[in-house]
Short mmCIF file of C-alpha atoms in Angstrom, two decimals:
data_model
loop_
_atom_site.label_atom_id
_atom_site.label_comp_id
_atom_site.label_asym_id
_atom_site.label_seq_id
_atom_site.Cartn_x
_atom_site.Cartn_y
_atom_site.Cartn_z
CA UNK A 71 -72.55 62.21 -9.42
CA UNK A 72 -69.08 61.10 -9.29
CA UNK A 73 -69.95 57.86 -7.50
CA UNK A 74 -72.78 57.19 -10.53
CA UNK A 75 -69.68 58.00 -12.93
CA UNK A 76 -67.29 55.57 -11.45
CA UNK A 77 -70.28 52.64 -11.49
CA UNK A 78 -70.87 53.34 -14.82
CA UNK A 79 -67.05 53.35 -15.75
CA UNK A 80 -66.85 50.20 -14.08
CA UNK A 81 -70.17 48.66 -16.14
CA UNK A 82 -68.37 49.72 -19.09
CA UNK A 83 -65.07 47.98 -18.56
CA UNK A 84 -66.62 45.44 -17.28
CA UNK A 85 -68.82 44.81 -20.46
CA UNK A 86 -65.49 45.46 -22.45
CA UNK A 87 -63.69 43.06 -20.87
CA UNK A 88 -66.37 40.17 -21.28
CA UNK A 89 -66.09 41.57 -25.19
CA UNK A 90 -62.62 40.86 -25.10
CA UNK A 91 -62.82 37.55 -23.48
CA UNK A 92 -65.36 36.18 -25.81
CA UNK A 93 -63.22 36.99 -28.50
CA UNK A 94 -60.36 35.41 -26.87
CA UNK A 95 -62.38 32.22 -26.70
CA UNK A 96 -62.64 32.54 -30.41
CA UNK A 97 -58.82 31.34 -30.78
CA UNK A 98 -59.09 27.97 -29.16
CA UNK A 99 -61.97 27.72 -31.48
CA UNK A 100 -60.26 27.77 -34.44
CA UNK A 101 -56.83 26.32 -33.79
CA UNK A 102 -58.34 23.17 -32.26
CA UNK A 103 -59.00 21.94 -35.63
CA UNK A 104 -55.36 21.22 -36.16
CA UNK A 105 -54.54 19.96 -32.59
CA UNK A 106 -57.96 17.76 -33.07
CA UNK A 107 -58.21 16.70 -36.57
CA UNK A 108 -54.67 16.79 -37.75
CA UNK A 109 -52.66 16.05 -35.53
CA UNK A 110 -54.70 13.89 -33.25
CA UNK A 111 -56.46 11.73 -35.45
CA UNK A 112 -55.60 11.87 -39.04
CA UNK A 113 -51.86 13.16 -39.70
CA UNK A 114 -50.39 10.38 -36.93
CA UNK A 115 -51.85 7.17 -39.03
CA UNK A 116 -51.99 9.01 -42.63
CA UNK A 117 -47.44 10.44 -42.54
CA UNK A 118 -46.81 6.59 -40.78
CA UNK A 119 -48.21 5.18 -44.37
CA UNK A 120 -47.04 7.05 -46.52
CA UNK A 121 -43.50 7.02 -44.80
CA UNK A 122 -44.17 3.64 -45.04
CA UNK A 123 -44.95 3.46 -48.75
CA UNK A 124 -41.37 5.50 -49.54
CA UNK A 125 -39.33 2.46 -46.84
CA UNK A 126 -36.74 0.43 -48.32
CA UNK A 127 -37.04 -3.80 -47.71
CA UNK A 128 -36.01 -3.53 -43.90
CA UNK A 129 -38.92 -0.66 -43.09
CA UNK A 130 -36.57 2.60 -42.98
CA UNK A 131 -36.97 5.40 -44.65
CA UNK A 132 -33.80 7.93 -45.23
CA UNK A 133 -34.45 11.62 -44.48
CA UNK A 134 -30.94 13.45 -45.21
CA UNK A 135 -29.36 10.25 -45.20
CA UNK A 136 -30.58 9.05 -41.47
CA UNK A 137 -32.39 5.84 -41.15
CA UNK A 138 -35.39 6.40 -39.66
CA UNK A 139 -38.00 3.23 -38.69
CA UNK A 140 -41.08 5.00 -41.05
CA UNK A 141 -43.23 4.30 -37.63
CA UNK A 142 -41.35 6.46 -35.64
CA UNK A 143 -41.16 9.37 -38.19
CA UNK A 144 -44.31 11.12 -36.98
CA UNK A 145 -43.06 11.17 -33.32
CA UNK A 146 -39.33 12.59 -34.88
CA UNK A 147 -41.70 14.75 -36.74
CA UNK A 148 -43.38 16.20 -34.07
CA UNK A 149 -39.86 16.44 -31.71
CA UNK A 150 -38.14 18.54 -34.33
CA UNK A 151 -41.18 21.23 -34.80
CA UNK A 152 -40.79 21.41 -30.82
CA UNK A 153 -37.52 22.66 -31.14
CA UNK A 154 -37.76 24.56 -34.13
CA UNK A 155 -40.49 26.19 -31.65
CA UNK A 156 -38.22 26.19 -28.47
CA UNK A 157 -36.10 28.63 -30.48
CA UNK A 158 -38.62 31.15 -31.89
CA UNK A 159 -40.76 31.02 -29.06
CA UNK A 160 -38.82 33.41 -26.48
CA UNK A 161 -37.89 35.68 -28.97
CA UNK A 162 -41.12 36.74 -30.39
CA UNK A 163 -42.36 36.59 -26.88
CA UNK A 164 -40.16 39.28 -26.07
CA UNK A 165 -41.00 41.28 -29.11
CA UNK A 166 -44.67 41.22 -28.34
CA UNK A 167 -43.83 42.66 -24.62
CA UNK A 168 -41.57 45.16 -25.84
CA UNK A 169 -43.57 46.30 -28.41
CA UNK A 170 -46.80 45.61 -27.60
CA UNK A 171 -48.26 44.87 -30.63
CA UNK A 172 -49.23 41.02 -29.87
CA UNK A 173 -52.13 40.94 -32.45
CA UNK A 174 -49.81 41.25 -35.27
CA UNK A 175 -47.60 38.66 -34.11
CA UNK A 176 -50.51 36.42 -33.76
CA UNK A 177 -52.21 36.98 -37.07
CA UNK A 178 -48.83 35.86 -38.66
CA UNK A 179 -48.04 32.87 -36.69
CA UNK A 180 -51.65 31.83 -36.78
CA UNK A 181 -51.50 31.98 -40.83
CA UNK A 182 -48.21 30.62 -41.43
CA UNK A 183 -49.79 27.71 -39.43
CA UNK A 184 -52.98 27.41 -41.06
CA UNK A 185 -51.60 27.67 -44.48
CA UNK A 186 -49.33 24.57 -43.97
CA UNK A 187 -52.06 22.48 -42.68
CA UNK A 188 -53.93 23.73 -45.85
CA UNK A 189 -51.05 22.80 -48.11
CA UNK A 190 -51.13 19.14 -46.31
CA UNK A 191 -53.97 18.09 -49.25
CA UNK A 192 -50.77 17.49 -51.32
CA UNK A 193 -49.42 14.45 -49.21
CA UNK A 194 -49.64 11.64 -51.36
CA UNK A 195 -47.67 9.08 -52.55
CA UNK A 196 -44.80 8.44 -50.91
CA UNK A 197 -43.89 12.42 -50.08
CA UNK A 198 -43.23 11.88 -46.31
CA UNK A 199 -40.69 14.25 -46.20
CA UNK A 200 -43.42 16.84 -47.90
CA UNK A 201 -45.40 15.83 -44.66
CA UNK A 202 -42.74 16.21 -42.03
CA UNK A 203 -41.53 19.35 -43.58
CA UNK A 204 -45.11 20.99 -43.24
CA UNK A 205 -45.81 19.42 -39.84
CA UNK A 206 -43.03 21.12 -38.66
CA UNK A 207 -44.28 24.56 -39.82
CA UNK A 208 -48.06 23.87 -38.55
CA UNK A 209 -46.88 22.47 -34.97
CA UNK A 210 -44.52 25.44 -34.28
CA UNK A 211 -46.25 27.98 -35.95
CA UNK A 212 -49.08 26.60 -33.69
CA UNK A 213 -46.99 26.94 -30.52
CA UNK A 214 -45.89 30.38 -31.13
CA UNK A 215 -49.12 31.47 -31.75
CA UNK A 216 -50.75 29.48 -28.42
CA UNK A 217 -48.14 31.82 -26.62
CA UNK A 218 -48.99 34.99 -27.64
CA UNK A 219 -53.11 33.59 -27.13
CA UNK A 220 -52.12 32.68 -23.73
CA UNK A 221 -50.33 35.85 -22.73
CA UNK A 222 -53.64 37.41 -23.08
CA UNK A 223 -55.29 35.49 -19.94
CA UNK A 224 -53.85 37.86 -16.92
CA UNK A 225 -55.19 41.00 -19.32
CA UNK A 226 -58.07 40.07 -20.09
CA UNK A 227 -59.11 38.82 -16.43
CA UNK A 228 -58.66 39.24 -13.10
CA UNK A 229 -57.09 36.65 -10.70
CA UNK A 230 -61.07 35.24 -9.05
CA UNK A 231 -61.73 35.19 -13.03
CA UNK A 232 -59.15 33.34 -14.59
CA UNK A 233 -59.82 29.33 -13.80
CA UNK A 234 -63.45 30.43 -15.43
CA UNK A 235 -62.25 31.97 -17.97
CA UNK A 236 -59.52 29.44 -19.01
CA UNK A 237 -61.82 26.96 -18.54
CA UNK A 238 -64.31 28.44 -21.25
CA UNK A 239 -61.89 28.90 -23.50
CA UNK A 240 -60.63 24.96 -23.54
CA UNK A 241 -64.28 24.05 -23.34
CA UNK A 242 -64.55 26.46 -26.15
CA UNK A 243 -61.51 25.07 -28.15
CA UNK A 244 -62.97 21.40 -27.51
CA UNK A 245 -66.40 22.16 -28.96
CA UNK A 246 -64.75 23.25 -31.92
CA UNK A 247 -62.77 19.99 -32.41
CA UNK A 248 -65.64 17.75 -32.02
CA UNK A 249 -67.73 19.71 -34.78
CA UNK A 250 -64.89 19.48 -37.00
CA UNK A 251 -64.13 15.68 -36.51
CA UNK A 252 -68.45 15.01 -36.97
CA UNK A 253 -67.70 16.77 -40.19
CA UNK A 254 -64.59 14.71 -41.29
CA UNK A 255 -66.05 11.64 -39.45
CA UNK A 256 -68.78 11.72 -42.30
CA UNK A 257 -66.53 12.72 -45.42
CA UNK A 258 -64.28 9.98 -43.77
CA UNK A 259 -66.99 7.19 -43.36
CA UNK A 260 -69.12 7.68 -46.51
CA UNK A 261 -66.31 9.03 -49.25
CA UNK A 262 -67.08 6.58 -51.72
CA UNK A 263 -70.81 8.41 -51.78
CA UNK A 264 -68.48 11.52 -52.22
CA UNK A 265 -66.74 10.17 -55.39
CA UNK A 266 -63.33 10.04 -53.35
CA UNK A 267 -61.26 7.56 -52.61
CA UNK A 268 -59.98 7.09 -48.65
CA UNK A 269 -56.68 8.65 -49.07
CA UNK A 270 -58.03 11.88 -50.92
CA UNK A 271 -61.07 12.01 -48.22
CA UNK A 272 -57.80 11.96 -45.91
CA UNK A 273 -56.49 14.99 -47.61
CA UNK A 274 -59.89 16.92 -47.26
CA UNK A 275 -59.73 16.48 -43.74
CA UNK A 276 -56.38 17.57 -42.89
CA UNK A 277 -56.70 20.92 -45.78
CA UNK A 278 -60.35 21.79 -44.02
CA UNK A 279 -58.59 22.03 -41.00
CA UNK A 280 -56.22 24.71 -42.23
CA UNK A 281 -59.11 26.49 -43.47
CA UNK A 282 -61.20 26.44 -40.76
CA UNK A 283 -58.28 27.50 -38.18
CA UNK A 284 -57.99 30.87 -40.88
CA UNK A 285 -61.04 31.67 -40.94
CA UNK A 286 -62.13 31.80 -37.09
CA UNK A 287 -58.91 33.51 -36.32
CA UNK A 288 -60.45 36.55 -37.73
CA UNK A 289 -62.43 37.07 -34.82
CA UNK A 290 -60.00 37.23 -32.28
CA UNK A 291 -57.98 39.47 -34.41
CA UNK A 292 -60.65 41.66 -34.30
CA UNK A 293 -61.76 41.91 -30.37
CA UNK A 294 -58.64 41.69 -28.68
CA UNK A 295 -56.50 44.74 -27.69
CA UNK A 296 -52.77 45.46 -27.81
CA UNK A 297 -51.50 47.17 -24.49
CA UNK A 298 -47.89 48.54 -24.53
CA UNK A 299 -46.52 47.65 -21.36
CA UNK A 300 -44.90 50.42 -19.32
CA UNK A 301 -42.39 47.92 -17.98
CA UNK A 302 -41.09 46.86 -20.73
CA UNK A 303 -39.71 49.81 -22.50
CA UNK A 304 -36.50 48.07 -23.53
CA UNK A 305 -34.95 48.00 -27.17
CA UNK A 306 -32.86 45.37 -26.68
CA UNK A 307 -32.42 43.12 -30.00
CA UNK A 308 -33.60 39.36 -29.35
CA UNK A 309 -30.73 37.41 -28.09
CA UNK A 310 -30.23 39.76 -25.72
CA UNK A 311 -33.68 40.18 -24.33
CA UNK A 312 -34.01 36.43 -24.55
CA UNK A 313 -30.86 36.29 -22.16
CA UNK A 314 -32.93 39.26 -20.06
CA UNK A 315 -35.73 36.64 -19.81
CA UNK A 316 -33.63 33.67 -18.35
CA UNK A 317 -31.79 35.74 -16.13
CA UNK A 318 -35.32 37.43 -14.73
CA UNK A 319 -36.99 34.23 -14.29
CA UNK A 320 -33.68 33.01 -12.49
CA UNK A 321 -34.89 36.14 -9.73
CA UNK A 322 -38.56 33.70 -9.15
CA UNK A 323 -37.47 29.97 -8.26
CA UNK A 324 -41.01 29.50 -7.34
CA UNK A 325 -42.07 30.36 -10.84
CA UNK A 326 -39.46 28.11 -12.01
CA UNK A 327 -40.42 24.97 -9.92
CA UNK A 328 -44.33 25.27 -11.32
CA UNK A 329 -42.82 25.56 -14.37
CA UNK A 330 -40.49 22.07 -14.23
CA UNK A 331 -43.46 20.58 -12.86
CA UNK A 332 -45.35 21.44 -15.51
CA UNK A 333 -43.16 20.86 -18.60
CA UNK A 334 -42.88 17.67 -17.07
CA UNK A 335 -46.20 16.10 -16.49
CA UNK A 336 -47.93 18.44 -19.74
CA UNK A 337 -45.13 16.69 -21.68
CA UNK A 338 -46.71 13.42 -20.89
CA UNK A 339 -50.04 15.01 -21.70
CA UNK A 340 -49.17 16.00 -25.21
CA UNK A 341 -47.37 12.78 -26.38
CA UNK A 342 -50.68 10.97 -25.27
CA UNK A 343 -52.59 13.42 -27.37
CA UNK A 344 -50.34 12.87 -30.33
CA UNK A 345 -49.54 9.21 -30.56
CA UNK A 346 -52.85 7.60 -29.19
CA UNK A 347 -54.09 7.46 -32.84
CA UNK A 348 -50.56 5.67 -33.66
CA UNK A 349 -50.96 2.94 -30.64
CA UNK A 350 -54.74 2.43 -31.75
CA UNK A 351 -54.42 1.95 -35.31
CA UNK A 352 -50.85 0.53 -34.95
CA UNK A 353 -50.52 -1.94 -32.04
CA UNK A 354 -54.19 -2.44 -31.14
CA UNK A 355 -55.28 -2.80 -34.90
CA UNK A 356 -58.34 -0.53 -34.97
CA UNK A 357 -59.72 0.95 -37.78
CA UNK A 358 -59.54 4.66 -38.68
CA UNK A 359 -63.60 5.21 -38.54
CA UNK A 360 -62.93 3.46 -34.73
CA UNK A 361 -59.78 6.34 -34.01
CA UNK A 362 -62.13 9.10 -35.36
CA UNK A 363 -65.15 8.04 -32.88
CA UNK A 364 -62.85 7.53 -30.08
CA UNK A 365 -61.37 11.25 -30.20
CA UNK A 366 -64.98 12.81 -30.83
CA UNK A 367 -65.84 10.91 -27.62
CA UNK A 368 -62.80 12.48 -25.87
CA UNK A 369 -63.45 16.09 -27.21
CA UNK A 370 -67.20 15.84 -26.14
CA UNK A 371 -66.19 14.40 -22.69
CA UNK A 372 -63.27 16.82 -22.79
CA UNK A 373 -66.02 20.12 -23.06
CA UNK A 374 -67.53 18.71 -19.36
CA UNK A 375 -64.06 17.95 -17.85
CA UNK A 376 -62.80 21.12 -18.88
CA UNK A 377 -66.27 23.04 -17.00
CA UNK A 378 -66.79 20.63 -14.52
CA UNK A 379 -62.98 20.97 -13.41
CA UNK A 380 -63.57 24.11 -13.23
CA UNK A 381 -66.21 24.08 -10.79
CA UNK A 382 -63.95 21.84 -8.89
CA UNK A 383 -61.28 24.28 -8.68
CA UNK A 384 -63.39 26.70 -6.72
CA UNK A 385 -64.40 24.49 -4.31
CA UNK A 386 -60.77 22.82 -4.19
CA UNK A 387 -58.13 24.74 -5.41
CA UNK A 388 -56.70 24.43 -9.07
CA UNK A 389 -53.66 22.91 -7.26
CA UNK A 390 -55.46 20.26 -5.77
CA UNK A 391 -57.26 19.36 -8.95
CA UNK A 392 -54.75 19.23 -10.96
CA UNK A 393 -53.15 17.04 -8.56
CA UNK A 394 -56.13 14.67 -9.13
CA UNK A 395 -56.01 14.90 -12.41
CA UNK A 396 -52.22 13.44 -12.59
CA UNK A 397 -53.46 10.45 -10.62
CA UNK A 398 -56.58 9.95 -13.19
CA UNK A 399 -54.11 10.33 -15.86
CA UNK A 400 -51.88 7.72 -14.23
CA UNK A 401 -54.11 5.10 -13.67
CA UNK A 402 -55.56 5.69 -17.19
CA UNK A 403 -52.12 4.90 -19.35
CA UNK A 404 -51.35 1.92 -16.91
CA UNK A 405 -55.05 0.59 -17.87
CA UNK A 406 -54.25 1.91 -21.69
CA UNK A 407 -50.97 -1.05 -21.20
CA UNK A 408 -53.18 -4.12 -20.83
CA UNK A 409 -56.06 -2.68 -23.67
CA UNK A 410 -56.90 -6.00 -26.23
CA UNK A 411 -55.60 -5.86 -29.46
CA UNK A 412 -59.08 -5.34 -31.87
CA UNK A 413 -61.83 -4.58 -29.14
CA UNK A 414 -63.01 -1.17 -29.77
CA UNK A 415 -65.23 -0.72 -26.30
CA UNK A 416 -62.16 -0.92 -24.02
CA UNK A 417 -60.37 1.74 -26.23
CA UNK A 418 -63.43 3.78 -26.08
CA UNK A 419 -63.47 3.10 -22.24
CA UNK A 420 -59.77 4.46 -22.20
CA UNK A 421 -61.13 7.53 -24.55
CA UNK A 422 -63.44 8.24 -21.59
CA UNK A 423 -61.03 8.39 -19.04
CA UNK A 424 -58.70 10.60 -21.00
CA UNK A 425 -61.44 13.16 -22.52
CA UNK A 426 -62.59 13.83 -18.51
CA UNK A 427 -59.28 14.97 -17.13
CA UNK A 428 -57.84 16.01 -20.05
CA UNK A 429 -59.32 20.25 -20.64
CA UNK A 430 -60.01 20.92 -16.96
CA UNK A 431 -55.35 19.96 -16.04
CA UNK A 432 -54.22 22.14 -19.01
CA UNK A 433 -56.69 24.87 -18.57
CA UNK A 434 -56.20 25.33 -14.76
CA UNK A 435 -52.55 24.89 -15.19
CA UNK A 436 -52.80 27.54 -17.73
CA UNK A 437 -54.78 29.71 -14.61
CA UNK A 438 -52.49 28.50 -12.42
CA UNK A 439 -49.39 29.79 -14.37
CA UNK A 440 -50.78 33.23 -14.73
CA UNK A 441 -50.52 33.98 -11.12
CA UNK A 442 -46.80 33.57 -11.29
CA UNK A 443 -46.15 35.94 -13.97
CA UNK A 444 -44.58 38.98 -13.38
CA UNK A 445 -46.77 42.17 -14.47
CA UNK A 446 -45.62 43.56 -17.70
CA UNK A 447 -43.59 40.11 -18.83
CA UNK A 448 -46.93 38.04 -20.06
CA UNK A 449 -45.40 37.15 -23.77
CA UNK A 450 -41.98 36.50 -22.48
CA UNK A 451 -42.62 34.23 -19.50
CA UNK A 452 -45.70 32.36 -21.79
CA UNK A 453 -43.33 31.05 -24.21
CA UNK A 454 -41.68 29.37 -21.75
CA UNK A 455 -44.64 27.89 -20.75
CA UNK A 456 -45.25 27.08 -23.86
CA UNK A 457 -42.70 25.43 -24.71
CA UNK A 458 -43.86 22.56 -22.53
CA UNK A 459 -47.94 22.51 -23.68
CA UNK A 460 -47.39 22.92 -27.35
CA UNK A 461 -43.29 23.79 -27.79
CA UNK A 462 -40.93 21.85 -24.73
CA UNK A 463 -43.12 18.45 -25.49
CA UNK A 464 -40.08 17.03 -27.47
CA UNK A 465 -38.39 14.31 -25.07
CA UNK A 466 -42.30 12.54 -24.40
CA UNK A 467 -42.26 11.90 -28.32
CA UNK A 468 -38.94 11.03 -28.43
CA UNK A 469 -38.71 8.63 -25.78
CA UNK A 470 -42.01 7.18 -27.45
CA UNK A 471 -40.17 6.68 -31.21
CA UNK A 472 -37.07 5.58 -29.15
CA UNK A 473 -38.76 3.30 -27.25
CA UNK A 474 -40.77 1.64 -30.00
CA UNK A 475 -37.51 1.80 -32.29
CA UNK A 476 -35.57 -0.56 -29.60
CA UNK A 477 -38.26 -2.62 -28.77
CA UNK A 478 -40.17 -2.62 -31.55
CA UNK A 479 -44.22 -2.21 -29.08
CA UNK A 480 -45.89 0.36 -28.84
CA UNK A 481 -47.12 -0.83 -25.57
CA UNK A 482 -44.08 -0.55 -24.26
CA UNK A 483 -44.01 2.98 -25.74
CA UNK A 484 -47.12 3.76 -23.83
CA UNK A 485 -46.13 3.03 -20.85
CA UNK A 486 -43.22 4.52 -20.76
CA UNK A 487 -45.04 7.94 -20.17
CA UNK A 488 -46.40 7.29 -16.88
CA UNK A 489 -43.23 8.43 -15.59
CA UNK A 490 -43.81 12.22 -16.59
CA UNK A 491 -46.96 11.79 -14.56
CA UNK A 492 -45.60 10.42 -11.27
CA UNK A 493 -42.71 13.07 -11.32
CA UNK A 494 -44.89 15.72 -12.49
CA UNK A 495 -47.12 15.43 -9.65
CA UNK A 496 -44.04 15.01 -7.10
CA UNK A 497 -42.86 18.38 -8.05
CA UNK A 498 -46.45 20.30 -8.28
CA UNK A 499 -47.78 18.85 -4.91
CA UNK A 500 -43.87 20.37 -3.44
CA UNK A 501 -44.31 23.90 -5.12
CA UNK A 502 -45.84 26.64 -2.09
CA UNK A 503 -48.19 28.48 -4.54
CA UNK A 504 -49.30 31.56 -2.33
CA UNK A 505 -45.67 32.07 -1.92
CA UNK A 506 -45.14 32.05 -5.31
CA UNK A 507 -48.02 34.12 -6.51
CA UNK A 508 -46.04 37.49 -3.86
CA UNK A 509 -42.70 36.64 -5.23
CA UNK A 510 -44.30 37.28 -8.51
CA UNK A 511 -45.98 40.96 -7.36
CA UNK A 512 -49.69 39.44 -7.75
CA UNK A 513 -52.04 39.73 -5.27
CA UNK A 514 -52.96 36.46 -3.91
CA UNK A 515 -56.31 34.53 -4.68
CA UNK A 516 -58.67 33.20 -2.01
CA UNK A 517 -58.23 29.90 -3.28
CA UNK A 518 -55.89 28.53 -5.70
#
């Protein structure tokens, strides 16, 4: 009897926990409508214009009194919601251990960030700074709320579990994107049939994907549990926990070498995801229809990288793969350097190469990281991770606006950001993982 009890306890937590990850999934599902839509494709292109529209004679544009080249105000943009982020990020992190309560967190962030990609439809004209004030907003908001999502993973799963389930859930978040951008693709193409003209059709993207990112946040919000941790029974106020954290994570130099790694190569991996739309339309002179097509081919392609990567991992080792996945990546920007200005196959050839390493070396980094966090200090040691995948990604933009600002080529730009791979992979391939994963108090995978 009490062996039939215990099987049946297990079946039940077992079903419970597949509950819990399915609603997990159900985050990257609705967020990825901003990272896809807004601020990969349409938001990059769309802020450059209309900064451009508000320029003086010599192509500047004046926020508080700074010149600002209007084609690198989308990468400043994007570098000051990063650290905006950096500062939030550790101290609701710490909040969410201490307290617990996670879900609530999430449900604001997720919101705040939703309704100022919603309140985007009002860009027009020349009201860049309207546009830079609410990307800032959306991208942090978005960061803060990828850390508490992510915190979940080493709750929700157990270690042989966790490259499979991260996997899903980029796979997940990818599927999402591409439906989303099919939708927009056809408002976009045909919005004369719609009685709209381009720049309205523009708005209707970049509001839908507010709404959409609302909406399917419901069901997370609904599946996922808060757990009080029994570690963290501190009341310290925020700066001081936040000191706490840094000081802890001092105590795990393994930890802290993944993490350098990563910041460092996911840093390159972001700016690519944020300013390819910028070198396309910009330097290469393709059209916005041509942009849109390219990034549905890299979300499609990016749902079988993210699986098939996956697969790879468990034959492999995540380590290894990712490892693989920094050489793909640098051999894909160097190719990205000679592309032809106006031929939309070899851009379309680069999409490829990007969309099939692109899910499967954030989601098994994401796996990867998991390992190395100390039980009880998910939230907390998350937002440092995050700062690099949606939060520390602020010197890859920035060296991108700088570089086009003194040279005045994007390609240049581009290239530029093969360094973050080479060094990224440097310090990963150096990093003993199993060593890492017992300094941390986990108990060690088979293969990793």
């Amino acid at each position: 009897m009490g062996t039939d009890t215990a099987q049946a306890r297990a079946t039940d937590e077992a079903a419970e926990r597949r509950r819990e990850q399915r609603g997990w999934y159900f985050y990257d599902w609705a967020c990825s409508a901003y990272s896809t839509s807004v601020l990969t494709v349409f938001l990059g292109p769309y802020l450059t214009s209309v900064a451009k529209s508000a320029a003086d004679a010599d192509g500047y544009v004046h926020p508080l009194g700074v010149p600002v080249r209007a084609g690198s105000f989308f990468a400043y943009s994007v570098s000051l919601s990063v650290i905006v982020a950096v500062v939030v990020m550790p101290l609701v992190g710490a909040a969410a251990d201490r307290t617990g309560r996670k879900k609530p967190l999430l449900a604001v962030t997720a919101y705040v960030g939703a309704a100022a990609t919603a309140g985007m439809f009002f860009l027009d004209g020349d009201r860049y700074l309207l546009g830079g004030v609410l990307l800032v907003v959306a991208n942090a908001a978005q960061a803060v709320a990828m850390m508490l999502y992510n915190s979940y993973l080493p709750q929700i799963a157990p270690p042989e579990e966790r490259d499979a389930v991260s996997s899903r859930g980029w796979a997940f978040g990818y599927a999402a994107g591409a439906l989303v951008l099919i939708a927009n693709l056809v408002l976009f193409l045909a919005h004369d049939s719609f009685g709209v003209s381009e720049s309205t059709a523009v708005r209707i993207c970049l509001a839908s994907a507010g709404l959409w990112w609302g909406a399917f946040t419901l069901v997370p919000l609904k599946r996922l549990r808060d757990r009080r941790s029994p570690v963290m029974e501190v009341t310290a106020p925020g700066p001081r926990r936040l000191a706490a954290t840094v000081r802890d994570m001092r105590r795990h130099p393994l930890t802290l070498s993944f993490l350098l790694a990563y910041l460092i190569y996911n840093d390159g991996i972001q700016t690519v995801i944020s300013q390819a739309s910028v070198y396309g339309s910009e330097e290469l002179g393709l059209s916005q229809s041509t942009l849109i097509v390219a990034v549905l081919l890299v979300q499609v392609l990016a749902v079988c990288g993210a699986l098939g990567m996956g697969r790879l991992a468990r034959t492999y080792g995540a380590r290894r793969t990712v490892l693989g996945s920094l050489v793909a990546w640098t051999i894909t920007l160097g190719a990205g350097y000679f592309l032809p200005a106006g031929a939309p196959f070899w851009f379309f050839v680069l999409a490829s190469g990007i969309g099939l390493v692109l899910g499967g070396s954030q989601a098994l980094s994401r796996s990867l990281f998991s390992h190395l966090v100390p039980p009880g200090k998910e939230a907390e040691y998350f937002s440092a991770y995050e700062m690099s995948d949606r939060g520390m990604s602020w010197l890859g933009p920035l060296l991108f606006g700088l570089t086009y600002q003194l040279t005045g080529s994007y390609r240049d730009a581009i290239i530029s950001l093969v360094a973050f791979f080479v060094l990224g992979f440097v310090l990963l391939a150096r990093v003993p993982l199993r060593q890492a994963v017992r300094d941390a108090g986990n108990p060690v995978p088979e293969r990793i």
